[in-house]
Tab-separated table of C-alpha atoms in Angstrom:
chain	number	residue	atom	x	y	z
A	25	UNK	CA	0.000	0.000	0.000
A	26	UNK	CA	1.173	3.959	-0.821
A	27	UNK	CA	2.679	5.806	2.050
A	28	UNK	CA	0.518	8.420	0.363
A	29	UNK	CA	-3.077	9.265	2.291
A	30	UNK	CA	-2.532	7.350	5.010
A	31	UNK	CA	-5.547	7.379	7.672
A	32	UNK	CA	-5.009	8.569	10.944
A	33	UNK	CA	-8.416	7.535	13.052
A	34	UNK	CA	-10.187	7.234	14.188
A	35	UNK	CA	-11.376	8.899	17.843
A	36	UNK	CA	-7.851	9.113	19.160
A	37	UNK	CA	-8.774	12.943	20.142
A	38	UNK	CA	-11.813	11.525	22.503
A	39	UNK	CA	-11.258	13.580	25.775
A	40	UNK	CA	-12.979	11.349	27.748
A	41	UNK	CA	-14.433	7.946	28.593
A	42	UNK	CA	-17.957	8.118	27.237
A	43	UNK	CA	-20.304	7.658	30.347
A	44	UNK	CA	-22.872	6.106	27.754
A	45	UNK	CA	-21.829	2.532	27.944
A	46	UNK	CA	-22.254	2.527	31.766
A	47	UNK	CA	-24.687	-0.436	31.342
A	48	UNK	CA	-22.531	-2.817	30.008
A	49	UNK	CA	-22.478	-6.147	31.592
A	50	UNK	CA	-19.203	-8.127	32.125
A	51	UNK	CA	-19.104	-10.312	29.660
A	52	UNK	CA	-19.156	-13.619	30.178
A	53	UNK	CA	-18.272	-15.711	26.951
A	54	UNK	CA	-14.946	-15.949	24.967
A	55	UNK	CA	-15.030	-14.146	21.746
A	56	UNK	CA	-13.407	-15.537	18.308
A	57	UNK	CA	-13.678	-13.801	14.752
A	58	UNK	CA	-11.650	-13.805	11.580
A	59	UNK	CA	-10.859	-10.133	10.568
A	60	UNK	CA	-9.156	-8.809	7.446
A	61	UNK	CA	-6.419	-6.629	7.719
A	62	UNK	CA	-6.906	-3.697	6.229
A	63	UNK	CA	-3.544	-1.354	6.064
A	64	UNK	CA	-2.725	-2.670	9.265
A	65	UNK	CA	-6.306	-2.131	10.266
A	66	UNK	CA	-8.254	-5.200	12.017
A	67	UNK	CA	-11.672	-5.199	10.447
A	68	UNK	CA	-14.335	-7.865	11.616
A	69	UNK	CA	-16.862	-8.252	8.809
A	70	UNK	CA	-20.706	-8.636	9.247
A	71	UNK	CA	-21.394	-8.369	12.785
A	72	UNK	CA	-25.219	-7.861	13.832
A	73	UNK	CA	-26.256	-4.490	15.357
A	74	UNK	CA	-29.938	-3.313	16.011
A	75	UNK	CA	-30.759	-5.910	12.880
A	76	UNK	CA	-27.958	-4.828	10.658
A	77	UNK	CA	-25.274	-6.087	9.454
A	78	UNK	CA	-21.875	-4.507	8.547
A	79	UNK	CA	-18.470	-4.020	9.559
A	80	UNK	CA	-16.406	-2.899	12.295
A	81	UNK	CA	-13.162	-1.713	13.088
A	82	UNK	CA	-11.245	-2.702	16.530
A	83	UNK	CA	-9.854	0.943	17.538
A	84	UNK	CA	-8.068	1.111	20.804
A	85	UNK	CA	-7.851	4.266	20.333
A	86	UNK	CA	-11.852	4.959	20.916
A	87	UNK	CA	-12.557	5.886	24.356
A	88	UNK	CA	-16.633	4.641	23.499
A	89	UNK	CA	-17.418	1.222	23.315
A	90	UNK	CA	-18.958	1.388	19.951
A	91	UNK	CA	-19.261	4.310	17.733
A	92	UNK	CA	-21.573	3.550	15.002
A	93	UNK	CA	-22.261	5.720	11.287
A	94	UNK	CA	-24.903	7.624	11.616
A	95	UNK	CA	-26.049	6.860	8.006
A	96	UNK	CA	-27.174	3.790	8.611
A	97	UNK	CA	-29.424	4.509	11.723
A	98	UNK	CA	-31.347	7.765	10.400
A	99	UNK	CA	-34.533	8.617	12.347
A	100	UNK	CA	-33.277	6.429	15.318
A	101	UNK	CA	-30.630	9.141	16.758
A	102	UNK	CA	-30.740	11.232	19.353
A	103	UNK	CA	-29.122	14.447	19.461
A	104	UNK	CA	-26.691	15.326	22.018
A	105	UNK	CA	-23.951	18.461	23.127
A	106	UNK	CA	-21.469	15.120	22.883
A	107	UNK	CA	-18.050	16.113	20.492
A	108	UNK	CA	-14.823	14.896	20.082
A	109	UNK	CA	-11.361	16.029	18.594
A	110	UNK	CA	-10.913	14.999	14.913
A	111	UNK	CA	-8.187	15.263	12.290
A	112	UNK	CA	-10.528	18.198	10.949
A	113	UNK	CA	-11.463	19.915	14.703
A	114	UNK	CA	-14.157	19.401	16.253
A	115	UNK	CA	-17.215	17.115	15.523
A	116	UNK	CA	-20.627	16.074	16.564
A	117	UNK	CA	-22.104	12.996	18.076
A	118	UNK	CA	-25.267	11.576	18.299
A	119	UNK	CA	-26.740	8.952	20.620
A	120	UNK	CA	-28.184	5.681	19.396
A	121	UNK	CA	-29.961	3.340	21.475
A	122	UNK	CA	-28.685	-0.182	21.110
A	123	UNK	CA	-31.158	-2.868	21.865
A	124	UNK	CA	-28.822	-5.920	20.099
A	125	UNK	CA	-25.225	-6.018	19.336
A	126	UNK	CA	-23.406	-9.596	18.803
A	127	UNK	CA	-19.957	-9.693	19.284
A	128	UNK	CA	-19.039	-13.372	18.573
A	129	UNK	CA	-21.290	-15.527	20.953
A	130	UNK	CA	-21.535	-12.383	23.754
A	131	UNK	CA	-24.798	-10.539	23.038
A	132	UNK	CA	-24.613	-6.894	24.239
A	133	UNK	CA	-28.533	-5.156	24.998
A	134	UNK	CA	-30.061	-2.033	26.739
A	135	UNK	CA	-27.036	0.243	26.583
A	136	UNK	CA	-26.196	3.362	24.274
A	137	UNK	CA	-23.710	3.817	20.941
A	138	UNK	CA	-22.661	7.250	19.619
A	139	UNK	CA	-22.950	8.186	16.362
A	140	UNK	CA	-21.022	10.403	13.843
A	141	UNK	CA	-20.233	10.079	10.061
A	142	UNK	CA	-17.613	7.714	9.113
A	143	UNK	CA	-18.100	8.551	5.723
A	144	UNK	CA	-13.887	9.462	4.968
A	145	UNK	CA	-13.434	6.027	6.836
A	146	UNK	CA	-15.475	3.745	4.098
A	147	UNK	CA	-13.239	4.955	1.299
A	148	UNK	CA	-10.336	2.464	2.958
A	149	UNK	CA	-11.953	-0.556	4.392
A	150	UNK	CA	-15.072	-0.971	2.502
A	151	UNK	CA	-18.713	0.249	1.763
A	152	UNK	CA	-20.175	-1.887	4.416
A	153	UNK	CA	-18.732	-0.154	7.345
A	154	UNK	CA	-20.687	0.322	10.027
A	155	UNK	CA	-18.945	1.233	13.065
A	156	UNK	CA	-16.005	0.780	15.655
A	157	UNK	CA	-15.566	-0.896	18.692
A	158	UNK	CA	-13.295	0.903	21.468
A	159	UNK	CA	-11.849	0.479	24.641
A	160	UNK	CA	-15.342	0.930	26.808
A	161	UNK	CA	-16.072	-2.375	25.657
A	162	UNK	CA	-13.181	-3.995	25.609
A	163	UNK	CA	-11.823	-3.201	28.932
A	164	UNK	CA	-13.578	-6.380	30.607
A	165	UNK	CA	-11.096	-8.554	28.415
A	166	UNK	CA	-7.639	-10.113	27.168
A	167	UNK	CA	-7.888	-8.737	23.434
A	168	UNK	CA	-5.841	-10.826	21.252
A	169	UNK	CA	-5.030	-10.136	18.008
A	170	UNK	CA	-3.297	-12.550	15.431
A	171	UNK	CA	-2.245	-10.664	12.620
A	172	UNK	CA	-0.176	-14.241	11.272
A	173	UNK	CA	-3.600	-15.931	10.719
A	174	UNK	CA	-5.893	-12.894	11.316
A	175	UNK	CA	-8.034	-13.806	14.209
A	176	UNK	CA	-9.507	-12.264	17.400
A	177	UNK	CA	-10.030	-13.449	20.085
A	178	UNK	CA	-11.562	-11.711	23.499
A	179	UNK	CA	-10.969	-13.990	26.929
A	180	UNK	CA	-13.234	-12.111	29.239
A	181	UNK	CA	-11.158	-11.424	32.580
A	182	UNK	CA	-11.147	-13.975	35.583
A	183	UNK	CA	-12.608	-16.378	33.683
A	184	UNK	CA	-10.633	-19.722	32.968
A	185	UNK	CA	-6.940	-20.447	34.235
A	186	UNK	CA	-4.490	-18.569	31.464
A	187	UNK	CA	-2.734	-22.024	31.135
A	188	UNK	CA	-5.474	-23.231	28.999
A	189	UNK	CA	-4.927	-20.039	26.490
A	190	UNK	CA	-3.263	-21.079	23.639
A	191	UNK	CA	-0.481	-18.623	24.020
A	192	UNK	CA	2.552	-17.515	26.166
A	193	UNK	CA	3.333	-13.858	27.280
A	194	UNK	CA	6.575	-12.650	26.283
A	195	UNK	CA	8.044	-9.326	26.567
A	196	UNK	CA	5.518	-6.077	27.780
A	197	UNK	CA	4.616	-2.811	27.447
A	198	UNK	CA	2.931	-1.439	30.548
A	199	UNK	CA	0.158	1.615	29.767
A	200	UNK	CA	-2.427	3.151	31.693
A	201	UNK	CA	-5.770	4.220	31.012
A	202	UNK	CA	-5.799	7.602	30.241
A	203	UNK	CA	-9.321	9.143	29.707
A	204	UNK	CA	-10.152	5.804	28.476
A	205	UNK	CA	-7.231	4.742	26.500
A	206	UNK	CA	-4.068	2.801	26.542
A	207	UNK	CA	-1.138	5.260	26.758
A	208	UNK	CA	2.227	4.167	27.281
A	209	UNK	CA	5.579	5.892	28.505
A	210	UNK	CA	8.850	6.044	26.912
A	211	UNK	CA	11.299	8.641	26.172
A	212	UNK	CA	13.156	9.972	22.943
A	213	UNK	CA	16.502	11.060	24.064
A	214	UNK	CA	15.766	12.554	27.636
A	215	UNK	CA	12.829	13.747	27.015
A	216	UNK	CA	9.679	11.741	28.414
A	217	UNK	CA	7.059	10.807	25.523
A	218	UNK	CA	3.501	9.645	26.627
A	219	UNK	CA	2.411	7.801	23.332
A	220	UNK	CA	-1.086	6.205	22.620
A	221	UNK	CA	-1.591	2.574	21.363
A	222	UNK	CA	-4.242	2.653	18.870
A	223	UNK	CA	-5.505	0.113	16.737
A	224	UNK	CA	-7.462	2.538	14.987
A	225	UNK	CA	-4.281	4.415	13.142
A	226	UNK	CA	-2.262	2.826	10.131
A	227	UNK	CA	0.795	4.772	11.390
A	228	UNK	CA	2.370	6.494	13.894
A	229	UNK	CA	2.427	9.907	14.446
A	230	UNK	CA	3.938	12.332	16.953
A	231	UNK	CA	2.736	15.857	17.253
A	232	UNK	CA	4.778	18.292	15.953
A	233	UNK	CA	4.551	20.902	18.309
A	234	UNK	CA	6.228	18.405	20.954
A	235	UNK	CA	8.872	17.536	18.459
A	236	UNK	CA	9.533	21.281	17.863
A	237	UNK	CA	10.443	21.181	21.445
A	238	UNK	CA	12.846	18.104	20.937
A	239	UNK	CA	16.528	18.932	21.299
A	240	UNK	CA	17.678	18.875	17.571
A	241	UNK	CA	19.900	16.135	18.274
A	242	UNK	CA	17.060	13.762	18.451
A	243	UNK	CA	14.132	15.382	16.404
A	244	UNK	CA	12.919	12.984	13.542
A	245	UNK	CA	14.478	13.055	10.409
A	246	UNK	CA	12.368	14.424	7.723
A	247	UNK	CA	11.986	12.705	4.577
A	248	UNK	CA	10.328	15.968	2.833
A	249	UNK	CA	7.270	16.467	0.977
A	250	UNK	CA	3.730	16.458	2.677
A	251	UNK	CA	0.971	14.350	2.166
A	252	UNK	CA	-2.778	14.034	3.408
A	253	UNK	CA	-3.581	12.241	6.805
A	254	UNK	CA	-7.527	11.747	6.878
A	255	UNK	CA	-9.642	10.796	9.823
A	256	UNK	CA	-12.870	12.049	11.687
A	257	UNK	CA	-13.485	15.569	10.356
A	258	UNK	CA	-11.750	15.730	7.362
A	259	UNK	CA	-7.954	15.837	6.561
A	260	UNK	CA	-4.566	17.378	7.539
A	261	UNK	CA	-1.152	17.897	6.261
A	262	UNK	CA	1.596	15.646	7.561
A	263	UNK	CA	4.767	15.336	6.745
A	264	UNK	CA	6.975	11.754	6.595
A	265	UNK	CA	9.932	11.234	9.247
A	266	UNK	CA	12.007	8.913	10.832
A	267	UNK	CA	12.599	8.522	14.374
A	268	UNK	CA	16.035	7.499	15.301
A	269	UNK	CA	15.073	5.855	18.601
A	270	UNK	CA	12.255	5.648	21.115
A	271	UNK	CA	13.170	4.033	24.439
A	272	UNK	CA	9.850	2.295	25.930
A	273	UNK	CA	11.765	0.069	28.804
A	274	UNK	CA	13.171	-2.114	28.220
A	275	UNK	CA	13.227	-2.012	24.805
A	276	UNK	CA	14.309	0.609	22.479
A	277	UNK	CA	13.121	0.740	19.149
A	278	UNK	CA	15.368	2.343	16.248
A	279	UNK	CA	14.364	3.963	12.689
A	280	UNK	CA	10.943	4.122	13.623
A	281	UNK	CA	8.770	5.196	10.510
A	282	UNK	CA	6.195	8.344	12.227
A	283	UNK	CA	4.004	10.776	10.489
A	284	UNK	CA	4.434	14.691	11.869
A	285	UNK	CA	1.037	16.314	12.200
A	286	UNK	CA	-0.105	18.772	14.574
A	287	UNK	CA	-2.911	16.938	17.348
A	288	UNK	CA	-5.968	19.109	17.423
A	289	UNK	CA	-6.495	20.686	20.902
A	290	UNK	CA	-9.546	20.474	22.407
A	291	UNK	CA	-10.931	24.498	22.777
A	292	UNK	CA	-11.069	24.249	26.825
A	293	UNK	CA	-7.153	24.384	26.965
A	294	UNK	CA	-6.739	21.041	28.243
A	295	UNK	CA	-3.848	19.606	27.459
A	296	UNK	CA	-3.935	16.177	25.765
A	297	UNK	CA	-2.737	12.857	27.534
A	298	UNK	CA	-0.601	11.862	25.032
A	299	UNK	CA	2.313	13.365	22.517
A	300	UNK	CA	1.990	10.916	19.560
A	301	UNK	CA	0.271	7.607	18.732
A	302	UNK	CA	1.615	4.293	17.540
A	303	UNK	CA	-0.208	2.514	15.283
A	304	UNK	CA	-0.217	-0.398	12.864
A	305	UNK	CA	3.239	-0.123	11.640
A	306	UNK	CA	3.862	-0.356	15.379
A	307	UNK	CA	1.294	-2.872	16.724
A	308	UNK	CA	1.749	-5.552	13.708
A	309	UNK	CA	6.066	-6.079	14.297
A	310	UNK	CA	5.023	-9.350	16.356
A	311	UNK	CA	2.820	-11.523	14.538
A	312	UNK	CA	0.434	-11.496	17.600
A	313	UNK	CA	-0.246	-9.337	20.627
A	314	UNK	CA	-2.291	-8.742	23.422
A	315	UNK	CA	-4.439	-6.135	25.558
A	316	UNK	CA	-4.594	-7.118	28.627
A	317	UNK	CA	-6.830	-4.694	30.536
A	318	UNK	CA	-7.284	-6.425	33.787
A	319	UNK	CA	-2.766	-5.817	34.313
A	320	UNK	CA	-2.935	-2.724	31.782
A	321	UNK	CA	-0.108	-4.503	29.709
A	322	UNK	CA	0.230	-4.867	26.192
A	323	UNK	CA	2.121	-8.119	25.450
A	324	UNK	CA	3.706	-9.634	22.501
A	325	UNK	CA	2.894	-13.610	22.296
A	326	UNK	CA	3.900	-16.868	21.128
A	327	UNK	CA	1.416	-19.539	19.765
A	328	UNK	CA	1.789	-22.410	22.177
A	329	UNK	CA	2.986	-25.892	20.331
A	330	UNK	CA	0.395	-28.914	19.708
């Protein structure tokens, strides 16, 4: 796939945890789907809400549970003050009222989606898109995803011994929830970087008004030129760069591929959790990983052997 239009997305500007999904239930069966990877993107195909069937996009980087096109459910929304952060500034939400959602053999009822146009999203992963799921929902499981055979699979917290999981946990990233969303801590050179893991982007990105503030020494290396970064709201300039190294202990990573682009701020002043986001071309360098939300770690695995 070209470098060129790369999509940043999807709701990594979400300020907060939505309090919508306050009724959700913990879950109580194991979840396993095939998904297509789309530019690094994990895309589960045909899932059932409110009677329909369509799409949906795993995006850590959602602070909702699910976030659904508002296209699809006209004359069933609800309008709300609700907005978030996008690419383009700020946009609206609506509320929709979920009575069914099936997520592999867990049935979700009785609690509430939001609801915005996903309309620059469809152009990548396919007409039939009809929403996201995020972190609200997730955060009652073990999220793993197996980008070598492209499956997902969900093992609801505290239920079953791990040793039956058909995995081992090798080396970690701690993060913490920040306003609903996994953001870890490294540092580039001596300077402390609070970076956001986020299914939802294809690359990653820092924001250029922290690397401005980067000793020179350890700035990214720009590759020149500019090209368009789309998400919610429209689309931005970025500009292509390397990253010599970013140290998230124990590990430090080296020529890491990022995408300059200046985070929207939200208008209160409030400073955002995070200084950059790493994405797919982060995420997908072991062939399978893990969320764990119940330890807050982020782990890379190893398929157990027959």
């Amino acid at each position: 796939m070209r470098y060129l239009s790369r999509l940043l997305f999807l709701l990594s500007y979400v300020l907060q945890a939505s309090p919508l999904f306050a009724q959700v239930a913990r879950p109580a069966a194991r979840v396993h789907l095939p998904f297509d990877l789309v530019g690094g993107l994990v895309v589960v195909r045909n899932l059932e809400l409110n009677g329909q069937h369509g799409d949906f996009i795993l995006d850590t980087g959602s602070a909702y549970g699910l976030v659904v096109e508002q296209a699809a459910f006209a004359g069933k929304l609800r309008t709300t003050t609700s907005s978030v952060l996008g690419v383009g500034g700020t946009v609206s939400l609506q509320q929709l009222a979920v009575t069914s959602f099936q997520f592999g053999a867990t049935h979700y009822g009785g609690l509430t989606a939001v609801a915005t146009s996903l309309a620059q999203v469809r152009g990548y992963v396919g007409p039939h898109l009809l929403g996201l799921i995020g972190t609200e929902l997730l955060r009652d499981y073990e999220v793993v995803v197996d980008y070598a055979h492209r499956r997902l699979s969900c093992y609801p917290l505290g239920a079953g011994p791990p040793s039956t999981r058909p995995f081992v946990r090798g080396d970690s990233l701690a993060f913490t929830l920040e306003q609903g969303k996994p953001v870890v801590s490294g540092y580039i050179g001596k300077t402390r970087a609070r970076l956001l893991l986020d299914t939802g982007a294809m690359t990653n990105s820092l924001d250029l008004a922290f690397v401005e503030q980067l000793p020179p020494a350890v700035r990214p290396r720009v590759l020149g030129g500019s090209e368009p970064l789309t998400g919610l709201g429209g689309q931005q300039q970025a500009q292509r760069a390397i990253l010599s190294e970013l140290r998230l202990p124990p590990t430090a990573w080296r020529e890491l591929p990022v995408t300059l682009i200046r985070l929207a701020r939200p208008t209160t002043g409030q400073a955002l959790p995070y200084q950059g986001i790493l994405g797919a071309t982060f995420l997908t360098q072991s062939s399978m990983v893990s969320f764990h939300y119940g330890r807050h770690k982020f782990y890379a695995l190893t398929p157990k052997r027959p």
